[in-house]
Amino acid sequence: MQTEIDIEATPNNDVINDTINDETEADNNVEIEDIIIDADDSFQPDIFDPRYWDSLDSKQIDILAQKGPRRDLSIQKGQRDKYSRRFSSLFYNRILPNGELCDRDWLVYSKELDRVFCFGCKLFPKGHRKAERSFSKLKLLKSYLRSTMIQQRLTDLATIALESELLDKIEYDHIVEEFISRNTRRMKLFK
C-alpha cells in the first residue's frame, strides 16, 4: 500500500494541483465566512434591553414597537441606590382609586442599569417629533376652521337678521291683492 503520491510522476499534474488549490481555497473561504459571521454575531444587541434603545436603527425600532416591551418577571426587587431606594415588581401594577388593578405594560426595568424606563418615552425620544408636529398642525387647523366657521356663522346670522327685518316690513295682504289683480287681468286677456 502506497501512502505518498509522487505528484511529478503523475501525467495529470496540473489537474491535481488545481484540485488541491480549489479545495484549500474553499476551506479558507468557509473559515473566512465563519469569522465574518461570528464578527457580525458578536455585537447583536438585545433589542428588548433598554441599554441599547438609543443605538437602534429604524427597522429594529419598528420590530420592537410591534412586539412591545418585555419584562423580566423573575426580578422581584432591584438593587438599593445611595438613597436606599430600589425597584420592586409591585411597580408594574397600580391600584386605581376605583379599586381596579391597572397593568403598567409600558414600564420596563433594566437590571444592568438599575433603572426604570417608560417604553414609549425611551424608544421615541424628543428628537422624533413627527407626531407632535402632526398634533400642532391639527391644532392650527382646528383654530383656522373655528375662526373661518365663526366668520361664516356671523355672516349667516347677519343675513338671517336682514331677512327677518325685511319680512317684518312686508305687507302680505297688499302682495296677495296685487297678485290676484294681475292674475285676473291676465285671465281676461287670454279669454
Tab-separated table of C-alpha atoms in Angstrom:
chain	number	residue	atom	x	y	z
A	1	MET	CA	0.000	0.000	0.000
A	2	GLN	CA	1.435	3.313	-1.052
A	3	THR	CA	0.604	6.336	1.118
A	4	GLU	CA	2.533	9.001	-0.700
A	5	ILE	CA	1.775	10.074	-4.244
A	6	ASP	CA	4.553	11.297	-6.412
A	7	ILE	CA	2.946	14.346	-7.963
A	8	GLU	CA	5.655	14.808	-10.569
A	9	ALA	CA	5.264	11.210	-11.726
A	10	THR	CA	1.566	11.547	-12.489
A	11	PRO	CA	0.568	12.570	-16.007
A	12	ASN	CA	-2.268	14.924	-14.894
A	13	ASN	CA	-0.089	17.049	-12.649
A	14	ASP	CA	-1.927	20.321	-13.441
A	15	VAL	CA	-5.332	18.775	-12.746
A	16	ILE	CA	-4.256	17.506	-9.333
A	17	ASN	CA	-2.666	20.836	-8.379
A	18	ASP	CA	-5.826	22.715	-9.445
A	19	THR	CA	-7.998	20.340	-7.439
A	20	ILE	CA	-5.841	20.717	-4.336
A	21	ASN	CA	-5.774	24.512	-4.702
A	22	ASP	CA	-9.580	24.674	-5.172
A	23	GLU	CA	-10.158	22.565	-2.049
A	24	THR	CA	-7.848	24.673	0.114
A	25	GLU	CA	-9.383	27.906	-1.210
A	26	ALA	CA	-12.869	26.579	-0.461
A	27	ASP	CA	-11.773	25.639	3.074
A	28	ASN	CA	-10.225	29.082	3.542
A	29	ASN	CA	-13.392	30.796	2.239
A	30	VAL	CA	-15.557	28.819	4.643
A	31	GLU	CA	-13.306	29.794	7.536
A	32	ILE	CA	-13.343	33.461	6.483
A	33	GLU	CA	-17.148	33.421	6.152
A	34	ASP	CA	-17.407	31.847	9.608
A	35	ILE	CA	-15.182	34.572	11.014
A	36	ILE	CA	-17.242	37.295	9.305
A	37	ILE	CA	-20.493	35.766	10.549
A	38	ASP	CA	-19.033	35.446	14.046
A	39	ALA	CA	-17.885	39.071	13.897
A	40	ASP	CA	-21.415	40.144	12.918
A	41	ASP	CA	-22.962	37.953	15.607
A	42	SER	CA	-20.576	39.222	18.262
A	43	PHE	CA	-22.465	42.505	18.558
A	44	GLN	CA	-26.135	41.805	18.078
A	45	PRO	CA	-27.698	43.891	20.855
A	46	ASP	CA	-30.788	42.583	22.533
A	47	ILE	CA	-33.418	44.947	21.158
A	48	PHE	CA	-35.538	44.376	24.261
A	49	ASP	CA	-32.782	45.711	26.548
A	50	PRO	CA	-33.277	49.451	27.218
A	51	ARG	CA	-29.490	49.954	27.296
A	52	TYR	CA	-29.363	49.620	23.511
A	53	TRP	CA	-32.509	51.504	22.548
A	54	ASP	CA	-30.602	54.709	21.773
A	55	SER	CA	-28.496	52.915	19.131
A	56	LEU	CA	-31.279	51.020	17.323
A	57	ASP	CA	-31.926	51.668	13.654
A	58	SER	CA	-35.399	52.295	12.268
A	59	LYS	CA	-36.041	48.649	11.330
A	60	GLN	CA	-35.174	47.465	14.826
A	61	ILE	CA	-37.353	50.194	16.326
A	62	ASP	CA	-40.247	49.027	14.127
A	63	ILE	CA	-39.759	45.423	15.274
A	64	LEU	CA	-39.543	46.483	18.911
A	65	ALA	CA	-42.633	48.680	18.612
A	66	GLN	CA	-44.608	45.829	17.032
A	67	LYS	CA	-43.531	43.227	19.603
A	68	GLY	CA	-43.807	45.571	22.550
A	69	PRO	CA	-41.755	45.702	25.737
A	70	ARG	CA	-40.588	42.571	27.555
A	71	ARG	CA	-40.252	42.325	31.288
A	72	ASP	CA	-38.013	40.111	33.341
A	73	LEU	CA	-40.626	38.845	35.783
A	74	SER	CA	-38.009	36.944	37.785
A	75	ILE	CA	-36.822	40.241	39.293
A	76	GLN	CA	-38.803	40.902	42.448
A	77	LYS	CA	-36.612	43.664	43.856
A	78	GLY	CA	-33.722	45.615	42.391
A	79	GLN	CA	-30.526	46.841	43.983
A	80	ARG	CA	-30.616	49.639	46.525
A	81	ASP	CA	-29.271	53.023	45.451
A	82	LYS	CA	-27.492	55.600	47.621
A	83	TYR	CA	-30.851	56.824	48.939
A	84	SER	CA	-31.874	53.263	49.925
A	85	ARG	CA	-34.478	53.196	47.178
A	86	ARG	CA	-34.969	50.197	44.942
A	87	PHE	CA	-37.185	48.859	42.230
A	88	SER	CA	-39.969	46.484	43.157
A	89	SER	CA	-42.057	44.357	40.827
A	90	LEU	CA	-45.089	45.892	42.534
A	91	PHE	CA	-44.469	48.990	40.410
A	92	TYR	CA	-45.638	47.068	37.334
A	93	ASN	CA	-49.226	47.355	38.621
A	94	ARG	CA	-51.214	50.219	40.067
A	95	ILE	CA	-54.424	50.174	42.024
A	96	LEU	CA	-56.720	52.893	40.716
A	97	PRO	CA	-58.977	54.948	43.025
A	98	ASN	CA	-61.961	52.822	41.973
A	99	GLY	CA	-60.118	49.676	43.139
A	100	GLU	CA	-59.305	48.411	39.649
A	101	LEU	CA	-55.835	46.921	39.102
A	102	CYS	CA	-54.090	48.569	36.147
A	103	ASP	CA	-51.109	46.873	34.497
A	104	ARG	CA	-48.363	49.304	33.518
A	105	ASP	CA	-47.270	47.311	30.488
A	106	TRP	CA	-45.244	50.274	29.236
A	107	LEU	CA	-42.930	50.133	32.274
A	108	VAL	CA	-39.561	48.435	31.640
A	109	TYR	CA	-36.861	47.768	34.252
A	110	SER	CA	-33.213	47.349	33.263
A	111	LYS	CA	-31.358	45.214	35.783
A	112	GLU	CA	-27.961	46.168	34.348
A	113	LEU	CA	-28.628	49.902	34.615
A	114	ASP	CA	-30.855	49.538	37.701
A	115	ARG	CA	-33.332	51.976	36.185
A	116	VAL	CA	-36.975	52.019	35.191
A	117	PHE	CA	-37.970	53.299	31.758
A	118	CYS	CA	-41.169	54.279	30.027
A	119	PHE	CA	-41.219	52.145	26.880
A	120	GLY	CA	-42.617	54.807	24.559
A	121	CYS	CA	-40.617	57.682	26.056
A	122	LYS	CA	-37.302	55.838	25.805
A	123	LEU	CA	-37.939	54.304	22.387
A	124	PHE	CA	-39.188	57.526	20.782
A	125	PRO	CA	-37.196	60.347	22.399
A	126	LYS	CA	-37.935	64.030	21.977
A	127	GLY	CA	-35.851	64.125	18.804
A	128	HIS	CA	-38.603	62.241	16.954
A	129	ARG	CA	-41.285	64.918	16.946
A	130	LYS	CA	-43.256	63.926	13.883
A	131	ALA	CA	-46.293	63.081	15.979
A	132	GLU	CA	-46.017	66.344	17.896
A	133	ARG	CA	-45.785	68.236	14.619
A	134	SER	CA	-48.906	66.474	13.416
A	135	PHE	CA	-50.778	67.400	16.558
A	136	SER	CA	-49.621	71.008	16.357
A	137	LYS	CA	-50.737	71.146	12.712
A	138	LEU	CA	-54.108	69.723	13.757
A	139	LYS	CA	-54.342	72.398	16.425
A	140	LEU	CA	-53.630	75.102	13.847
A	141	LEU	CA	-56.181	73.561	11.509
A	142	LYS	CA	-58.736	73.439	14.309
A	143	SER	CA	-58.219	77.097	15.186
A	144	TYR	CA	-58.343	78.055	11.486
A	145	LEU	CA	-61.589	76.158	10.991
A	146	ARG	CA	-63.045	77.688	14.116
A	147	SER	CA	-62.172	81.199	13.005
A	148	THR	CA	-63.476	80.682	9.473
A	149	MET	CA	-66.570	78.911	10.726
A	150	ILE	CA	-67.176	81.695	13.220
A	151	GLN	CA	-66.855	84.274	10.439
A	152	GLN	CA	-69.190	82.278	8.185
A	153	ARG	CA	-71.658	81.857	11.033
A	154	LEU	CA	-71.616	85.589	11.746
A	155	THR	CA	-72.244	86.301	8.067
A	156	ASP	CA	-75.126	83.815	8.027
A	157	LEU	CA	-76.633	85.284	11.203
A	158	ALA	CA	-76.429	88.800	9.732
A	159	THR	CA	-78.175	87.586	6.571
A	160	ILE	CA	-80.928	85.943	8.627
A	161	ALA	CA	-81.382	89.138	10.667
A	162	LEU	CA	-81.716	91.242	7.494
A	163	GLU	CA	-84.200	88.778	6.011
A	164	SER	CA	-86.327	88.798	9.142
A	165	GLU	CA	-86.332	92.633	9.171
A	166	LEU	CA	-87.439	92.706	5.539
A	167	LEU	CA	-90.126	90.113	6.210
A	168	ASP	CA	-91.451	92.188	9.092
A	169	LYS	CA	-91.780	95.246	6.825
A	170	ILE	CA	-93.590	93.407	4.037
A	171	GLU	CA	-97.377	93.694	3.980
A	172	TYR	CA	-98.645	90.297	2.968
A	173	ASP	CA	-102.198	91.422	2.290
A	174	HIS	CA	-101.016	94.023	-0.201
A	175	ILE	CA	-98.850	91.434	-2.056
A	176	VAL	CA	-101.695	88.910	-2.199
A	177	GLU	CA	-104.150	91.503	-3.547
A	178	GLU	CA	-101.644	92.632	-6.173
A	179	PHE	CA	-101.084	89.042	-7.251
A	180	ILE	CA	-104.794	88.378	-7.554
A	181	SER	CA	-105.388	91.569	-9.542
A	182	ARG	CA	-102.614	90.746	-12.006
A	183	ASN	CA	-103.851	87.231	-12.471
A	184	THR	CA	-107.378	88.417	-13.152
A	185	ARG	CA	-106.088	90.844	-15.795
A	186	ARG	CA	-104.177	88.014	-17.456
A	187	MET	CA	-107.186	85.778	-17.351
A	188	LYS	CA	-109.233	88.452	-19.090
A	189	LEU	CA	-106.580	88.891	-21.793
A	190	PHE	CA	-106.455	85.218	-22.654
A	191	LYS	CA	-110.227	84.711	-22.777
